[in-house]
Amino acid sequence: MAPSDGERLVKSKQRVAEHGEVFTPSWMVEDMLNLVREESERIDSRFLEPACGSGNFLIPVLTRKLQTVMAKHGKSEFEKRHYALFALMCVYGIEILPDNAQECRDNLASLFSAFLGVDSADKWARAAQTVLSANIVQGDALTMKTPNDDPITFAEWAYLGKGSYQRRDFRYDELTQRSHWEAEGTLFSDMGADLFTPETTYPTMTVNDLAAQADHA
Ligand SMILES: C[S@@+](CC[C@H](N)C(=O)[O-])C[C@H]1O[C@@H](n2cnc3c(N)ncnc32)[C@H](O)[C@@H]1O
């Protein structure tokens, strides 16, 4: 099937040659996500796209999660907003090119804000900005390093209920080891969560705290 009208799958021949930058058409993304439909719709399933481009996979993943938020929590504005932010917290990307990484953050931010009906100055949009700057990392997924040669870290977010979130940061290279062990079913497989210690554990936060972090970034 040909890409739908207006869907640009290549930005330039040079970018294709240098970075393998060819975007996946939306029909193919939907077909692939349908293979893991339940996971793609679950609010708290964590998705990492290690070559995320401008978000052709992550945008429909967030769309599906937000549909679940509406179905499960749409009746309470408080729960809807908090679970929508939590859905965003469960979407992760790595992208080597800074313009793509920023486009990906912007696309996810627009989707989130449109869902809540807020503008970019609203505290929910600013909280989303904090989450996206942690979750969509500009870096090399192969070396697992940032452009400054620091190890890539990811925030593990949890929603504790009653408007409170927890953040713990883990090194990406250690997380990949953990999933390797779990997949292997080794003696230590069920200890994975205890064997890897966070780089940083933050105090619990509210949406106001997250919005304030965006203001100070
Ligand atoms: C084939 S495109 C796919 C983009 C997106 N996943 C999609 O399906 O539309 C590959 C993307 O990976 C990025 N990329 C290439 N090498 C990378 C690396 N080592 N680490 C992270 N991203 C990389 C490219 O810049 C490009 O945006």
PDB file of N, CA, C and O and ligand atoms in Angstrom, residues 19-24 49-53 56-57 94-97 100 139-142, ligand 1:
ATOM      1  N   HIS A  19      21.757   8.360   8.050  1.00  0.00           N
ATOM      2  CA  HIS A  19      21.123   7.905   9.308  1.00  0.00           C
ATOM      3  C   HIS A  19      20.039   6.856   9.099  1.00  0.00           C
ATOM      4  O   HIS A  19      19.354   6.497  10.052  1.00  0.00           O
ATOM      5  N   GLY A  20      19.865   6.397   7.863  1.00  0.00           N
ATOM      6  CA  GLY A  20      18.809   5.414   7.605  1.00  0.00           C
ATOM      7  C   GLY A  20      17.432   5.974   7.927  1.00  0.00           C
ATOM      8  O   GLY A  20      16.533   5.255   8.366  1.00  0.00           O
ATOM      9  N   GLU A  21      17.285   7.294   7.682  1.00  0.00           N
ATOM     10  CA  GLU A  21      16.045   7.951   8.110  1.00  0.00           C
ATOM     11  C   GLU A  21      14.942   7.772   7.057  1.00  0.00           C
ATOM     12  O   GLU A  21      14.844   8.541   6.102  1.00  0.00           O
ATOM     13  N   VAL A  22      14.147   6.732   7.260  1.00  0.00           N
ATOM     14  CA  VAL A  22      12.942   6.503   6.445  1.00  0.00           C
ATOM     15  C   VAL A  22      11.824   6.237   7.444  1.00  0.00           C
ATOM     16  O   VAL A  22      11.941   5.328   8.274  1.00  0.00           O
ATOM     17  N   PHE A  23      10.769   7.034   7.396  1.00  0.00           N
ATOM     18  CA  PHE A  23       9.708   6.914   8.394  1.00  0.00           C
ATOM     19  C   PHE A  23       8.714   5.820   7.995  1.00  0.00           C
ATOM     20  O   PHE A  23       8.499   5.571   6.813  1.00  0.00           O
ATOM     21  N   THR A  24       8.123   5.209   9.004  1.00  0.00           N
ATOM     22  CA  THR A  24       7.188   4.103   8.755  1.00  0.00           C
ATOM     23  C   THR A  24       5.791   4.665   8.491  1.00  0.00           C
ATOM     24  O   THR A  24       5.315   5.508   9.267  1.00  0.00           O
ATOM     25  N   GLU A  49      10.944   3.234  21.964  1.00  0.00           N
ATOM     26  CA  GLU A  49      11.294   3.177  20.547  1.00  0.00           C
ATOM     27  C   GLU A  49      12.733   3.669  20.444  1.00  0.00           C
ATOM     28  O   GLU A  49      12.992   4.858  20.615  1.00  0.00           O
ATOM     29  N   PRO A  50      13.704   2.773  20.200  1.00  0.00           N
ATOM     30  CA  PRO A  50      15.104   3.192  20.267  1.00  0.00           C
ATOM     31  C   PRO A  50      15.603   3.969  19.041  1.00  0.00           C
ATOM     32  O   PRO A  50      16.755   4.393  19.022  1.00  0.00           O
ATOM     33  N   ALA A  51      14.784   4.142  18.034  1.00  0.00           N
ATOM     34  CA  ALA A  51      15.144   4.981  16.871  1.00  0.00           C
ATOM     35  C   ALA A  51      13.843   5.695  16.490  1.00  0.00           C
ATOM     36  O   ALA A  51      13.268   5.450  15.445  1.00  0.00           O
ATOM     37  N   CYS A  52      13.387   6.598  17.368  1.00  0.00           N
ATOM     38  CA  CYS A  52      11.973   7.010  17.338  1.00  0.00           C
ATOM     39  C   CYS A  52      11.622   8.019  16.267  1.00  0.00           C
ATOM     40  O   CYS A  52      10.439   8.285  16.033  1.00  0.00           O
ATOM     41  N   GLY A  53      12.629   8.609  15.572  1.00  0.00           N
ATOM     42  CA  GLY A  53      12.311   9.604  14.555  1.00  0.00           C
ATOM     43  C   GLY A  53      11.440  10.702  15.149  1.00  0.00           C
ATOM     44  O   GLY A  53      11.687  11.182  16.262  1.00  0.00           O
ATOM     45  N   ASN A  56       6.544   8.279  14.840  1.00  0.00           N
ATOM     46  CA  ASN A  56       5.503   7.560  14.078  1.00  0.00           C
ATOM     47  C   ASN A  56       4.931   6.345  14.813  1.00  0.00           C
ATOM     48  O   ASN A  56       3.795   5.957  14.563  1.00  0.00           O
ATOM     49  N   PHE A  57       5.720   5.760  15.711  1.00  0.00           N
ATOM     50  CA  PHE A  57       5.177   4.678  16.555  1.00  0.00           C
ATOM     51  C   PHE A  57       4.627   5.233  17.866  1.00  0.00           C
ATOM     52  O   PHE A  57       3.576   4.812  18.346  1.00  0.00           O
ATOM     53  N   ILE A  94      14.438   7.113  21.942  1.00  0.00           N
ATOM     54  CA  ILE A  94      15.822   7.572  21.747  1.00  0.00           C
ATOM     55  C   ILE A  94      15.923   7.967  20.280  1.00  0.00           C
ATOM     56  O   ILE A  94      15.380   7.273  19.404  1.00  0.00           O
ATOM     57  N   GLU A  95      16.598   9.057  20.001  1.00  0.00           N
ATOM     58  CA  GLU A  95      16.770   9.516  18.619  1.00  0.00           C
ATOM     59  C   GLU A  95      18.097  10.261  18.535  1.00  0.00           C
ATOM     60  O   GLU A  95      18.390  11.105  19.381  1.00  0.00           O
ATOM     61  N   ILE A  96      18.858   9.919  17.490  1.00  0.00           N
ATOM     62  CA  ILE A  96      20.208  10.489  17.388  1.00  0.00           C
ATOM     63  C   ILE A  96      20.196  11.926  16.872  1.00  0.00           C
ATOM     64  O   ILE A  96      21.056  12.723  17.243  1.00  0.00           O
ATOM     65  N   LEU A  97      19.212  12.263  16.029  1.00  0.00           N
ATOM     66  CA  LEU A  97      19.197  13.604  15.431  1.00  0.00           C
ATOM     67  C   LEU A  97      18.358  14.558  16.291  1.00  0.00           C
ATOM     68  O   LEU A  97      17.194  14.272  16.590  1.00  0.00           O
ATOM     69  N   ASN A 100      14.817  15.663  14.991  1.00  0.00           N
ATOM     70  CA  ASN A 100      13.794  14.613  15.101  1.00  0.00           C
ATOM     71  C   ASN A 100      13.348  14.433  16.552  1.00  0.00           C
ATOM     72  O   ASN A 100      12.154  14.268  16.829  1.00  0.00           O
ATOM     73  N   GLY A 139      20.200  10.795  21.724  1.00  0.00           N
ATOM     74  CA  GLY A 139      21.371   9.993  22.008  1.00  0.00           C
ATOM     75  C   GLY A 139      21.513   8.871  21.005  1.00  0.00           C
ATOM     76  O   GLY A 139      20.727   8.761  20.061  1.00  0.00           O
ATOM     77  N   ASP A 140      22.531   8.049  21.238  1.00  0.00           N
ATOM     78  CA  ASP A 140      22.827   6.935  20.343  1.00  0.00           C
ATOM     79  C   ASP A 140      22.363   5.647  21.027  1.00  0.00           C
ATOM     80  O   ASP A 140      22.904   5.261  22.071  1.00  0.00           O
ATOM     81  N   ALA A 141      21.380   4.996  20.421  1.00  0.00           N
ATOM     82  CA  ALA A 141      20.820   3.794  21.044  1.00  0.00           C
ATOM     83  C   ALA A 141      21.806   2.632  20.997  1.00  0.00           C
ATOM     84  O   ALA A 141      21.633   1.660  21.742  1.00  0.00           O
ATOM     85  N   LEU A 142      22.824   2.713  20.145  1.00  0.00           N
ATOM     86  CA  LEU A 142      23.782   1.603  20.050  1.00  0.00           C
ATOM     87  C   LEU A 142      24.864   1.725  21.123  1.00  0.00           C
ATOM     88  O   LEU A 142      25.181   0.748  21.808  1.00  0.00           O
TER      89      LEU A 142
HETATM   90  C1  LIG B   1      14.248   4.116   9.796  1.00  0.00           C
HETATM   91  S1  LIG B   1      14.053   5.631  10.710  1.00  0.00           S
HETATM   92  C2  LIG B   1      12.639   5.186  11.669  1.00  0.00           C
HETATM   93  C3  LIG B   1      11.993   6.312  12.415  1.00  0.00           C
HETATM   94  C4  LIG B   1      10.727   5.925  13.170  1.00  0.00           C
HETATM   95  N1  LIG B   1      11.001   4.849  14.075  1.00  0.00           N
HETATM   96  C5  LIG B   1       9.643   5.495  12.207  1.00  0.00           C
HETATM   97  O1  LIG B   1       9.390   4.293  12.141  1.00  0.00           O
HETATM   98  O2  LIG B   1       9.069   6.336  11.532  1.00  0.00           O
HETATM   99  C6  LIG B   1      15.406   5.490  11.842  1.00  0.00           C
HETATM  100  C7  LIG B   1      15.559   6.650  12.814  1.00  0.00           C
HETATM  101  O3  LIG B   1      16.607   6.301  13.718  1.00  0.00           O
HETATM  102  C8  LIG B   1      17.500   7.385  13.877  1.00  0.00           C
HETATM  103  N2  LIG B   1      18.809   6.772  14.212  1.00  0.00           N
HETATM  104  C9  LIG B   1      19.746   6.286  13.372  1.00  0.00           C
HETATM  105  N3  LIG B   1      20.768   5.764  14.058  1.00  0.00           N
HETATM  106  C10 LIG B   1      20.447   5.874  15.373  1.00  0.00           C
HETATM  107  C11 LIG B   1      21.099   5.517  16.592  1.00  0.00           C
HETATM  108  N4  LIG B   1      22.290   4.899  16.594  1.00  0.00           N
HETATM  109  N5  LIG B   1      20.498   5.793  17.766  1.00  0.00           N
HETATM  110  C12 LIG B   1      19.283   6.425  17.790  1.00  0.00           C
HETATM  111  N6  LIG B   1      18.634   6.806  16.671  1.00  0.00           N
HETATM  112  C13 LIG B   1      19.191   6.519  15.483  1.00  0.00           C
HETATM  113  C14 LIG B   1      17.435   8.132  12.571  1.00  0.00           C
HETATM  114  O4  LIG B   1      17.810   9.481  12.712  1.00  0.00           O
HETATM  115  C15 LIG B   1      15.970   7.959  12.172  1.00  0.00           C
HETATM  116  O5  LIG B   1      15.164   8.991  12.687  1.00  0.00           O
END
